[in-house]
Coordinates of C-alpha atoms in Angstrom, one line a residue:
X1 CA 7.7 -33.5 -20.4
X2 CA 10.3 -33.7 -23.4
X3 CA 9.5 -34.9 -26.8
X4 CA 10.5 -38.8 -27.2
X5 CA 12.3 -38.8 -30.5
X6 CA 11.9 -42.4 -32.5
X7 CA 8.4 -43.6 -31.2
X8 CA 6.6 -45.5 -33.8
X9 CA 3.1 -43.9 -35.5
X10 CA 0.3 -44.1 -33.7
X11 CA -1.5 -47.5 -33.3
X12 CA -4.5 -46.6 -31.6
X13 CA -6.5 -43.6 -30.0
X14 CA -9.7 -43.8 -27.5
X15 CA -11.5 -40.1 -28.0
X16 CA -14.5 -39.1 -26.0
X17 CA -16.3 -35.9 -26.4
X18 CA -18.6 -34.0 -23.8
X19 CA -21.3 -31.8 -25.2
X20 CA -22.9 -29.2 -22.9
X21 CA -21.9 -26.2 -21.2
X22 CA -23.2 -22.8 -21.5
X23 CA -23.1 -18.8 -22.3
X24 CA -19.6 -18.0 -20.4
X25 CA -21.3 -17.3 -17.4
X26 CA -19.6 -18.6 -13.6
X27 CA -20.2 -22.6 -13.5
X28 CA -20.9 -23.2 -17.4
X29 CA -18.5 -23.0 -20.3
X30 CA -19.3 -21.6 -24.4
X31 CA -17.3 -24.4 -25.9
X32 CA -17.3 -28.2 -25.5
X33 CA -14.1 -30.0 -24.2
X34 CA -12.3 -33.3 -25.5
X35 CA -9.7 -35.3 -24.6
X36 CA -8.2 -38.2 -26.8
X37 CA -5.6 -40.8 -25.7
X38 CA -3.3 -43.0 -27.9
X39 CA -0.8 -45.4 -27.5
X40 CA 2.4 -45.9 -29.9
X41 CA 1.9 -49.6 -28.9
X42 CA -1.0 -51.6 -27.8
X43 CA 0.5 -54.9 -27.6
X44 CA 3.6 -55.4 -25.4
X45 CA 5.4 -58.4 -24.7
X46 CA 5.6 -60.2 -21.2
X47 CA 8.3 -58.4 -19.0
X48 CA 10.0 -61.9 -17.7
X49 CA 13.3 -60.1 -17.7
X50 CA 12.2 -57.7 -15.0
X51 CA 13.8 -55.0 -17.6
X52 CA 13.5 -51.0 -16.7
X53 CA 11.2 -48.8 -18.8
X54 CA 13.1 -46.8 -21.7
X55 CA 12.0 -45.5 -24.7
X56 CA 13.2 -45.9 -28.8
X57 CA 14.2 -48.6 -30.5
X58 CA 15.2 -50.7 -27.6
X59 CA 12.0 -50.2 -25.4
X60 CA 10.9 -54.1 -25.8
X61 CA 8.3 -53.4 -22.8
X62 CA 7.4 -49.7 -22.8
X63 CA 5.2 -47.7 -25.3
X64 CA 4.8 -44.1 -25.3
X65 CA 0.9 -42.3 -24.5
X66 CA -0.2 -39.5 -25.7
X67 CA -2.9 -37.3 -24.0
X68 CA -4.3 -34.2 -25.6
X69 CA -7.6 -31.9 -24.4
X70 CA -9.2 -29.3 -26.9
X71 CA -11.3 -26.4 -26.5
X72 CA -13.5 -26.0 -29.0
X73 CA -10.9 -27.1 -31.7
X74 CA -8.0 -25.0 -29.8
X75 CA -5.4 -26.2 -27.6
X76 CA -6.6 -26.0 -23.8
X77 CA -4.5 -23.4 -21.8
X78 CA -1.4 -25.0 -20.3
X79 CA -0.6 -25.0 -16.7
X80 CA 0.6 -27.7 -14.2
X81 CA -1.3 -30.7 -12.7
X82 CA -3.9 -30.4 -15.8
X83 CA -4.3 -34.0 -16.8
X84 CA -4.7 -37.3 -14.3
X85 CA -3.8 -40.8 -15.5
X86 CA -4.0 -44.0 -14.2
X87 CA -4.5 -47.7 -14.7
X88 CA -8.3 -48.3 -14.1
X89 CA -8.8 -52.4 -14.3
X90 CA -6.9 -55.1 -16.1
X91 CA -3.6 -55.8 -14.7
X92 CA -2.8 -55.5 -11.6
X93 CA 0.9 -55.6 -12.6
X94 CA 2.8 -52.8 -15.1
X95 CA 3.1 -49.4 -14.1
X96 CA 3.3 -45.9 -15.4
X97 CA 6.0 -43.8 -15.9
X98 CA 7.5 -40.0 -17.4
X99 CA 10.6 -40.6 -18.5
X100 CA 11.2 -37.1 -19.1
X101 CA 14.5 -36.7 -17.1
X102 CA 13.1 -35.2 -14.0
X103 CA 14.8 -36.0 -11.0
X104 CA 11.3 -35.4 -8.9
X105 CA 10.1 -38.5 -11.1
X106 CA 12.9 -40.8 -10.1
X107 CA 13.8 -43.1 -7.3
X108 CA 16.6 -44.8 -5.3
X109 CA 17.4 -48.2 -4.7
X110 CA 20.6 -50.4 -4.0
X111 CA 21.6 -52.6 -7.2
X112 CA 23.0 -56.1 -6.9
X113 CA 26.3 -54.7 -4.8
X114 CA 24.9 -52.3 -2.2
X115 CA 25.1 -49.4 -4.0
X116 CA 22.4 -46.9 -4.2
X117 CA 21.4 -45.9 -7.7
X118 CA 18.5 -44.3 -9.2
X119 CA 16.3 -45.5 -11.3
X120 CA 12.7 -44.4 -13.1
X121 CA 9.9 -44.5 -10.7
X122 CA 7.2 -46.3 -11.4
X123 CA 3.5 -45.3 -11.0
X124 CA -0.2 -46.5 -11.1
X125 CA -1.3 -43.1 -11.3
X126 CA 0.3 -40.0 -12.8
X127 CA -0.5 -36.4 -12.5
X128 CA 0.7 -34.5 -16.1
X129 CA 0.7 -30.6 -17.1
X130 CA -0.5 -29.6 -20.5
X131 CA 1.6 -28.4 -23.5
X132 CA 0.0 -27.0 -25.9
X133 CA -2.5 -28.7 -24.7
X134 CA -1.4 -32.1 -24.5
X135 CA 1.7 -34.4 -22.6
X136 CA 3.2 -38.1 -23.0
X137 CA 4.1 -40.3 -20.8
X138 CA 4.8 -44.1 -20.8
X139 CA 3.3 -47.6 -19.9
X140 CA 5.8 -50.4 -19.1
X141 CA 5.2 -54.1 -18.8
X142 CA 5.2 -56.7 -16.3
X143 CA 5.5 -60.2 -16.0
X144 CA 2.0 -61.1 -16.2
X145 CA -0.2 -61.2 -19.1
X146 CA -3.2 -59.6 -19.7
X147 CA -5.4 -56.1 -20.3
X148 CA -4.7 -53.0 -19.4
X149 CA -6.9 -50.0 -19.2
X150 CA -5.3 -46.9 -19.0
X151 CA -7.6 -43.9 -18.7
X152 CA -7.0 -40.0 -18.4
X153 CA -9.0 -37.3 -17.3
X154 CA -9.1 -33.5 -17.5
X155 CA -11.2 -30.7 -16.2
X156 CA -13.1 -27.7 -17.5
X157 CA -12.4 -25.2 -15.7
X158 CA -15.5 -23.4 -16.4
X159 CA -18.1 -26.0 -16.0
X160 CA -16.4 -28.1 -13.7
X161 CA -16.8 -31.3 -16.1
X162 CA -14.6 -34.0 -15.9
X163 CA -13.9 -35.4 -18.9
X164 CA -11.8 -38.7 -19.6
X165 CA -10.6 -41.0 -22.7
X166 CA -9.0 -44.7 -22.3
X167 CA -7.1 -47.0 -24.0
X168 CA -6.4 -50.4 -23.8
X169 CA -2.7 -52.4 -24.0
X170 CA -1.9 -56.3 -24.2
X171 CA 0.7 -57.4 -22.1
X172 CA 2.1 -60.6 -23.6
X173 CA -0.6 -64.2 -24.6
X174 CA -1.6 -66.4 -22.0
X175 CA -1.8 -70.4 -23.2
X176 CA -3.6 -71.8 -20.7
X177 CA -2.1 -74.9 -21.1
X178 CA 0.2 -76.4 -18.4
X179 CA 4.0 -76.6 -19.0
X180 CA 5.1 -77.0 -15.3
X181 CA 4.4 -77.9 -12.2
X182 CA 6.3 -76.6 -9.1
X183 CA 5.2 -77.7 -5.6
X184 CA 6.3 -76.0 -2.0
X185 CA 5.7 -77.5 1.2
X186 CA 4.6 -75.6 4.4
X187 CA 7.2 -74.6 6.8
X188 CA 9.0 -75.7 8.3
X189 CA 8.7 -78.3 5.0
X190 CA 9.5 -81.3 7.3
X191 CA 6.9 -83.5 9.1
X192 CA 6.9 -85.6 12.6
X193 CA 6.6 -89.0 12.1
X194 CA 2.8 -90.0 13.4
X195 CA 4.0 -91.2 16.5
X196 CA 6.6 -88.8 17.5
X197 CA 6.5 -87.8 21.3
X198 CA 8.3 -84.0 20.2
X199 CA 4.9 -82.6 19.7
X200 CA 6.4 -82.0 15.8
X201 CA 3.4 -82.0 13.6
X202 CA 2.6 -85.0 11.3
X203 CA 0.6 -83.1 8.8
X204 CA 1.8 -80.3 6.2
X205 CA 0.5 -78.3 3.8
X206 CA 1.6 -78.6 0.3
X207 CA 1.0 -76.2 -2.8
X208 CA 1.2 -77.1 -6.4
X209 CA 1.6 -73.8 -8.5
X210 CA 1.0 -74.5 -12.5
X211 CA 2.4 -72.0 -15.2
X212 CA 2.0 -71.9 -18.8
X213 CA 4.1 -71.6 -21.6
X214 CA 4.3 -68.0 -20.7
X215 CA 4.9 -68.5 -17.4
X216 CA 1.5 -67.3 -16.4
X217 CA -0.9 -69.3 -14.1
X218 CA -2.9 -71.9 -15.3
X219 CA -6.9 -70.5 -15.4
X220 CA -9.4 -72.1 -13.0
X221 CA -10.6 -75.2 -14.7
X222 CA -13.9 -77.1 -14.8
X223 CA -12.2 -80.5 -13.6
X224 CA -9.3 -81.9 -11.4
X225 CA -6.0 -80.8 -13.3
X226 CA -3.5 -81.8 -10.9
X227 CA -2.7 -85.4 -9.6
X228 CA -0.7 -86.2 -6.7
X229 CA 0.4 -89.2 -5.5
X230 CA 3.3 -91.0 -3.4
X231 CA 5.5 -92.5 -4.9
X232 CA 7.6 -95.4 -3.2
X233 CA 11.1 -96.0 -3.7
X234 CA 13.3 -99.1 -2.6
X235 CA 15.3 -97.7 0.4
X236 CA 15.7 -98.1 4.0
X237 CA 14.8 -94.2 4.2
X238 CA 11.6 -94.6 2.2
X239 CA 8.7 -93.3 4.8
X240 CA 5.6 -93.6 2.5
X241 CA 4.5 -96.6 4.6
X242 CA 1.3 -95.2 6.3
X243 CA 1.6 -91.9 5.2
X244 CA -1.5 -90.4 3.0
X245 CA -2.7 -87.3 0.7
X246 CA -6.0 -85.6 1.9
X247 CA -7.9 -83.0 0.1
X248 CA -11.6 -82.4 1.6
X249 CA -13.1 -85.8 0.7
X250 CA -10.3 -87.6 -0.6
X251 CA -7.6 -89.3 1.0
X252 CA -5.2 -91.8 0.0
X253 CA -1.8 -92.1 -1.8
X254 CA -3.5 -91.1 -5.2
X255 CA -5.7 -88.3 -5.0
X256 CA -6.4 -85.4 -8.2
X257 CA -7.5 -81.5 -7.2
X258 CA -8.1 -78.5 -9.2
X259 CA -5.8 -75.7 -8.5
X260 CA -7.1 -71.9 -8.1
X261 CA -5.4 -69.3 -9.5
X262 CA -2.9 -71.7 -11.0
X263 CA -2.6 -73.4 -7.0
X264 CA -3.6 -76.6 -6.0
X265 CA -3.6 -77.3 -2.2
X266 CA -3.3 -80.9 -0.2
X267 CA -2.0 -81.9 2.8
X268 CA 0.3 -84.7 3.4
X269 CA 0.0 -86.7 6.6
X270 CA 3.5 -89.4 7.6
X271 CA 3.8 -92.6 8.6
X272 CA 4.9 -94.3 11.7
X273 CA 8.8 -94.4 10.0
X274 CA 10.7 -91.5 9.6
X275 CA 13.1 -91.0 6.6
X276 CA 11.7 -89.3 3.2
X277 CA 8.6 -89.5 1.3
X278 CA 8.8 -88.9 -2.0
X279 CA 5.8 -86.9 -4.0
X280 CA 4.9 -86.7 -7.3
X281 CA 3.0 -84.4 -8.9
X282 CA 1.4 -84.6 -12.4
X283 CA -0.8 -82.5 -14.8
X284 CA -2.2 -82.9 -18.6
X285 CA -0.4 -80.3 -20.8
X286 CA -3.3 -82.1 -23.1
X287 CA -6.3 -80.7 -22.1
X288 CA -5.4 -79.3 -18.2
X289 CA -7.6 -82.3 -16.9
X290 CA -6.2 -85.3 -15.1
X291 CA -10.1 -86.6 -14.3
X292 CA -10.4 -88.3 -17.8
X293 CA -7.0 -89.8 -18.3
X294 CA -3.1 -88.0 -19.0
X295 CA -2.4 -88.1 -22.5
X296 CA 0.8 -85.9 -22.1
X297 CA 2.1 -85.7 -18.5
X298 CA 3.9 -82.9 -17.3
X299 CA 5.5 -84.1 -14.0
X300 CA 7.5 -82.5 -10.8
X301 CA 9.1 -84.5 -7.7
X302 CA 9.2 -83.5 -4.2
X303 CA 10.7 -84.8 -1.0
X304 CA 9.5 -84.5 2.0
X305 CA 11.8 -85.1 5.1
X306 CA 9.8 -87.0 8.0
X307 CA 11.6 -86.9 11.5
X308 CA 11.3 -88.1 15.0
X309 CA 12.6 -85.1 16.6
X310 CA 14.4 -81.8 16.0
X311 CA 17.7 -83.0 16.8
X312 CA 21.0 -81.5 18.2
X313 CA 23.1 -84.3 17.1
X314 CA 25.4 -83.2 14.0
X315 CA 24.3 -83.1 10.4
X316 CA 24.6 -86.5 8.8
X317 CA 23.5 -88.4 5.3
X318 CA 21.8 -91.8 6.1
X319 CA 20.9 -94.3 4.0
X320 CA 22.3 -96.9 1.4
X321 CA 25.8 -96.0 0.4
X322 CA 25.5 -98.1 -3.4
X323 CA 23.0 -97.8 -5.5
X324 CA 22.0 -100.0 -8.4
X325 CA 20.9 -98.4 -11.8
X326 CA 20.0 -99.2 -15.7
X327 CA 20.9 -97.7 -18.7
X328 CA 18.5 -96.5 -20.7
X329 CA 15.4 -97.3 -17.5
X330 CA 14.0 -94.0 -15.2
X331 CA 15.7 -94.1 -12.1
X332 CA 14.8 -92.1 -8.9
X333 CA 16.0 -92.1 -5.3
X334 CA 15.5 -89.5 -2.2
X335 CA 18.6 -89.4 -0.5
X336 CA 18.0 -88.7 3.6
X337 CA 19.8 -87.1 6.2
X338 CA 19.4 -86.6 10.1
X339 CA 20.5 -84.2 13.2
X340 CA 20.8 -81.0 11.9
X341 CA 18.3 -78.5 12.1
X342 CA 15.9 -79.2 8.9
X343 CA 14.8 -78.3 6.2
X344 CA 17.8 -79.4 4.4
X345 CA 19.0 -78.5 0.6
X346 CA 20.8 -81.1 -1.7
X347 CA 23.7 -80.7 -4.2
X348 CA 25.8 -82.5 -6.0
X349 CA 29.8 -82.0 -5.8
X350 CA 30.4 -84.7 -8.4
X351 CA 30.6 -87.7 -10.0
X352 CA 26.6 -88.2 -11.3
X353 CA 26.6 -90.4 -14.1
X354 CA 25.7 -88.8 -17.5
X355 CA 21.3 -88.7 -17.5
X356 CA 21.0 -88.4 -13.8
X357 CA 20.8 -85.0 -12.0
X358 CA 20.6 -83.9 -8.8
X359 CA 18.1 -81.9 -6.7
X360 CA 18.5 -79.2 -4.1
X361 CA 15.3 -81.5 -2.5
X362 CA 17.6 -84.6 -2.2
X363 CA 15.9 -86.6 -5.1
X364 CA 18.7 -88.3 -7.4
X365 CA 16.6 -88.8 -10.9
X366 CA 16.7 -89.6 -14.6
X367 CA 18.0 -92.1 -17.5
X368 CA 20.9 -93.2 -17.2
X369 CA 22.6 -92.9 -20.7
X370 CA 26.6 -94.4 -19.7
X371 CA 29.7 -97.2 -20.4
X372 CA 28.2 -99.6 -17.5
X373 CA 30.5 -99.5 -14.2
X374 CA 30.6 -97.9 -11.0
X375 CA 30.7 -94.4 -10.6
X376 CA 31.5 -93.1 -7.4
X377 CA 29.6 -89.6 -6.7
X378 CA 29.9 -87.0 -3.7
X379 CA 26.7 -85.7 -1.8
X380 CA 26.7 -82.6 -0.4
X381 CA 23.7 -81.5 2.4
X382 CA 23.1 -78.1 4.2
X383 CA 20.9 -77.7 6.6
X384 CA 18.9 -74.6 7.5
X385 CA 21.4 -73.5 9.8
X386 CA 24.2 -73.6 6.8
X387 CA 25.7 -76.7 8.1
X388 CA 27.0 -79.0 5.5
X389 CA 27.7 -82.7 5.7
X390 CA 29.1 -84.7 2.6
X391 CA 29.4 -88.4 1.2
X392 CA 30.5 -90.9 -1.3
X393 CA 28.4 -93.1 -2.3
X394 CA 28.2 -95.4 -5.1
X395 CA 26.2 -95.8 -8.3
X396 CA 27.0 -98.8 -10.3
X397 CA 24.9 -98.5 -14.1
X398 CA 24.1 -101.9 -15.1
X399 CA 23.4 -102.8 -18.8
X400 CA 25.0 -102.7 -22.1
X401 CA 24.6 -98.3 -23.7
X402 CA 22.6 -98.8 -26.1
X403 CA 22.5 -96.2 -29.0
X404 CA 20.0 -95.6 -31.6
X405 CA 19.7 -98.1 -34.4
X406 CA 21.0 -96.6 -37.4
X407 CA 20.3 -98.0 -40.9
X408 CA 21.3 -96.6 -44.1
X409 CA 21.5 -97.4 -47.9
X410 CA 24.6 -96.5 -49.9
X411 CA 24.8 -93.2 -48.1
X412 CA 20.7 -92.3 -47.9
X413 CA 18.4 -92.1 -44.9
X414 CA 15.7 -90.7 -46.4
X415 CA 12.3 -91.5 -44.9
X416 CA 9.8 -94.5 -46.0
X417 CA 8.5 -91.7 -48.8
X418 CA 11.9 -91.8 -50.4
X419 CA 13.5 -94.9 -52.0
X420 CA 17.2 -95.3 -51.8
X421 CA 18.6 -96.5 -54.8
X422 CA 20.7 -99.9 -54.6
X423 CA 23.2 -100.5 -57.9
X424 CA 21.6 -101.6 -61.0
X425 CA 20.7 -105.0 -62.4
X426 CA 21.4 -106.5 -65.3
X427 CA 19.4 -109.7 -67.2
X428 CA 22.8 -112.1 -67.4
X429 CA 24.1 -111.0 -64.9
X430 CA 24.4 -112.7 -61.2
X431 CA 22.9 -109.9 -58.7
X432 CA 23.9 -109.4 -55.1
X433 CA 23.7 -106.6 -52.3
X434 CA 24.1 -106.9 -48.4
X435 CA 22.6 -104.6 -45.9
X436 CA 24.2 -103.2 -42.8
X437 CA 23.1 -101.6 -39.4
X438 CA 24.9 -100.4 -36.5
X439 CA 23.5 -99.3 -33.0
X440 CA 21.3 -100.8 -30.0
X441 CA 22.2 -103.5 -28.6
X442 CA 25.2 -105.4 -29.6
X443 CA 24.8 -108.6 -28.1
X444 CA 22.1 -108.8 -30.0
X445 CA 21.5 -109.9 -33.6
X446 CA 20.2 -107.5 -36.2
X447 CA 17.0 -109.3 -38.0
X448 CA 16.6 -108.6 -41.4
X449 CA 13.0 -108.9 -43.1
X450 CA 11.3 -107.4 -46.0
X451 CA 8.3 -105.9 -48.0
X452 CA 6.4 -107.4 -50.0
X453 CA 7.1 -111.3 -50.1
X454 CA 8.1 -112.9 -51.8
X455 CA 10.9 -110.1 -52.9
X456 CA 10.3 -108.9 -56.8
X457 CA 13.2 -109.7 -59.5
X458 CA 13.4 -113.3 -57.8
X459 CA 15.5 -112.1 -55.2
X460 CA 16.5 -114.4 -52.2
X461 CA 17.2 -113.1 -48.6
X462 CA 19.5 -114.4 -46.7
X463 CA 21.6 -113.1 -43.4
X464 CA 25.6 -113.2 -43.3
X465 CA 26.3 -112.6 -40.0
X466 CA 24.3 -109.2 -38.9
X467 CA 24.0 -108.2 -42.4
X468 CA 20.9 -108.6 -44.5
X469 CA 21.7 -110.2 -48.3
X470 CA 19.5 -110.0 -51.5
X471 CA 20.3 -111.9 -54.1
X472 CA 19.5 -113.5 -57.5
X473 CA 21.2 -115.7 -60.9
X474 CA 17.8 -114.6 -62.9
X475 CA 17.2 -111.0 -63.2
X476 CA 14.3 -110.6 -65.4
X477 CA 14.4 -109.3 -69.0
X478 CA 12.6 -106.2 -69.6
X479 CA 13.5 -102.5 -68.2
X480 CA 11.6 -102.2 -64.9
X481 CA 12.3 -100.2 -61.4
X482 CA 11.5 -102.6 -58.6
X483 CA 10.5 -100.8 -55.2
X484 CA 10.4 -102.7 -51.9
X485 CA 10.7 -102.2 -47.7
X486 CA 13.6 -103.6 -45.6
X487 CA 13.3 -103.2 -42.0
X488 CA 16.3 -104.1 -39.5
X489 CA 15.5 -105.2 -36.0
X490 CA 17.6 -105.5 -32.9
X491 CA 16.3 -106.6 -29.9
X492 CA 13.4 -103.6 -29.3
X493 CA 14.8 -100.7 -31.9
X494 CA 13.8 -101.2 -35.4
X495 CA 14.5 -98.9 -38.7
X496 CA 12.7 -98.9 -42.1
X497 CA 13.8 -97.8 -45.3
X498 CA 12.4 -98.0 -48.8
X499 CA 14.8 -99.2 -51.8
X500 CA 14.9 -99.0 -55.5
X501 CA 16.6 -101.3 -57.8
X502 CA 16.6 -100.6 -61.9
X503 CA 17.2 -103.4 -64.1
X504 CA 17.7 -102.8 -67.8
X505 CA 18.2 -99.7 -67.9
X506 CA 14.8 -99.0 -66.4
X507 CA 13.6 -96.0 -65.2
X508 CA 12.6 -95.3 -60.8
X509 CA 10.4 -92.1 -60.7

């Protein structure tokens, strides 16, 4: 194998030594073998990228290993097929590899187009020839996280002995806690409605996979960490009416589970109506445990399409054709369609209000954040066959757009630690300053109020309009810097800020 040129110093080494052997005689040996094995790196990153092993300053996911045998404290002869590698435990992803240019070592596949290319092959075990008494070769990462023991072996040829060294490499940091939630229903991922004559089951399986923040699996936990439940929605195609959630004891339209392996399993029986039913399913990026309460949700959607039979008629989209929704309230809504041959996959080819997306499951969600109107949006539905049917429907946003509430002083925003400074005050003369907001709503009024009462410097409030005015004919004598709170409120968004005023030439620290 070729020297790699550029691999960093050596961050590790496992060494182990076997003592024995004998006179030189068939069967023993007169001088003790070793083997050591070290790794340039021992901590790789996750391999999310599904990038090919390479070596230098580039090789984010592969580290070079060194393996070297002695005799005594001599090189062992060289030869072929001296040394065996392999990952042991740990992982059951990464893989080895040579990298040494060999076109023995090397594989073929088709890229992205067709075309057959080839590409490092990659190993759980390797087989390495010795070099003055030693090789390299490389470990490359995966995309899960964990330990992996790599260990090598060689073989006195005298004794027989095997002797072996092994080192360890992290791939990437598990967080174990939950940052999504995907779920995937049985196929053929539609239902029969309970009554259905068409002998089309009325039960299905459903999986909820959790990842972390590395995309890892979630570990097994002590306590239910996933919560599923059904969730209506106001629609003629809403088929949650009689349908229920079961997991060994529990059933109902609210039951909790503990996943496996980062899985959580239920089944999902229908109704008596066919149409959608819509499923939501919720875990505790808090502490991975729905039992005791969710203090910070992390939260999927799934539809489920619920039929009478597997019909021939053509692919159509049923249900309400205008749909009603607020600025700045969560909106959801499963979108249905029959005839076909399900499972069917959503899309949207235009129109969706700024907030709201749309899923390839049929489920129209978010916040609306728009100019009130009506906004007319085109559906798009394939079913498994590729047959696409579209339609326009409507989606009028109701309610003014509300921005945020922005209050500032002379230019400042700082936070309620930091006191904007209003002009100065002087005894003699009259004093007066008005305070302005914009944002929320705007057909409502902007309430002023303030921080300690009554106001210091004898100053009045009063409200002009949607301004706040502070006023006063007396300014004290005496140099002073008064401090004090003034809070604007409209409707349910409010803003704080702290002011200074100096009068006499006083002094605000």
């Amino acid at each position: 194998m070729k020297k790699l040129v550029g691999i960093a110093a050596v961050a590790v080494s496992a060494l182990l030594t076997a003592c024995g052997g004998g006179g030189g005689s068939s069967g023993e040996s007169s001088l003790d073998y070793s083997i050591s094995l070290r790794a340039a790196k021992t901590q790789l990153p996750i391999n999310i990228a599904n990038e090919q092993p390479s070596s230098g300053a580039y090789a984010r996911y592969t580290t070079t290993l060194y393996v070297e045998a002695r005799e005594g404290g001599a090189p062992i002869p060289g030869g072929p097929d001296i040394f065996g590698c392999n990952i042991g435990q740990g992982l059951d992803s990464g893989a080895l590899a040579y990298l040494d240019g060999d076109p023995a070592h090397k594989v073929k596949v088709k890229d992205e187009n067709g075309v057959e290319i080839e590409i490092e092959g990659l190993y759980r075990s390797v087989v390495l020839g010795a070099n003055s008494g030693g090789n390299s070769f490389h470990f490359h990462a995966s995309n899960q996280a964990g330990t992996a023991r790599i260990t090598c072996s060689v073989t006195n040829p005298a004794d027989k002995r095997v002797h072996s060294a092994s080192v360890d490499i992290v791939v990437g940091a598990a967080t174990g806690k939950p940052a999504s939630v995907i779920a995937t229903t049985q196929a053929p991922r539609y239902l029969g409605s309970r009554d259905n004559v068409n002998l089309i089951r009325n039960n299905v399986g459903i999986q909820a996979f959790l990842m972390d923040d590395a995309n890892q699996p979630i570990p097994d936990p002590s306590a239910a960490n996933v919560q599923i439940s059904i969730r209506p929605f106001a629609s003629a195609a809403d088929a949650s009416a009689g349908a229920r959630l079961l997991s060994g004891a529990q059933s109902g339209s609210v039951i909790q589970v503990r996943t496996i392996g980062g899985v959580g399993l239920i089944s999902l029986s229908s109704g008596p109506k066919r149409g959608v039913i819509l499923v939501e399913f919720t875990t505790d990026r808090f502490d991975n445990n729905v039992s005791n309460g969710i203090q910070d949700p992390v939260t999927s959607l799934k539809a489920v399409s619920v039929v009478d039979a597997v019909a021939t008629k053509p692919l159509t989209i049923t249900g309400e054709d205008a749909l009603d929704a607020a600025n700045g309230l969560p909106f959801a809504y499963a979108l249905s369609a029959e005839g076909g041959v399900p499972p069917y996959s959503w899309s949207d080819a235009g129109g969706l209000p700024s907030g709201l997306t749309l899923d390839e499951t049929g489920i129209i969600s978010g916040t609306p954040k728009t100019p009130p109107g009506d906004y007319a949006v085109v559906v798009r539905v394939a079913d498994s066959t590729g047959t696409v049917a579209t339609r326009n429907i409507k989606i009028k946003i109701t309610g003014a757009l509300i921005e945020p509430l922005v209050f500032t002083v002379n230019g400042c925003s700082g936070d309620l630690n930091t006191a904007c400074p209003l002009p100065d005050a002087t005894t003699g003369t009259p004093y007066l300053y008005g305070f302005s907001a914009t944002g929320g709503d705007v057909t409502k009024p902007i309430v002023w109020s303030y921080a300690p009462t009554p106001l210091p410097m004898t100053l009045v409030a009063t409200s002009a309009g949607n301004a706040g005015v502070i006023s006063t004919n007396t300014v004290p004598a005496g140099a002073a810097c008064y401090k004090f709170f003034v809070t604007a409120t409209r409707d349910t968004l409010s803003a704080t800020r702290q002011v200074s005023i100096r009068a006499n030439g006083g002094v605000c620290p």
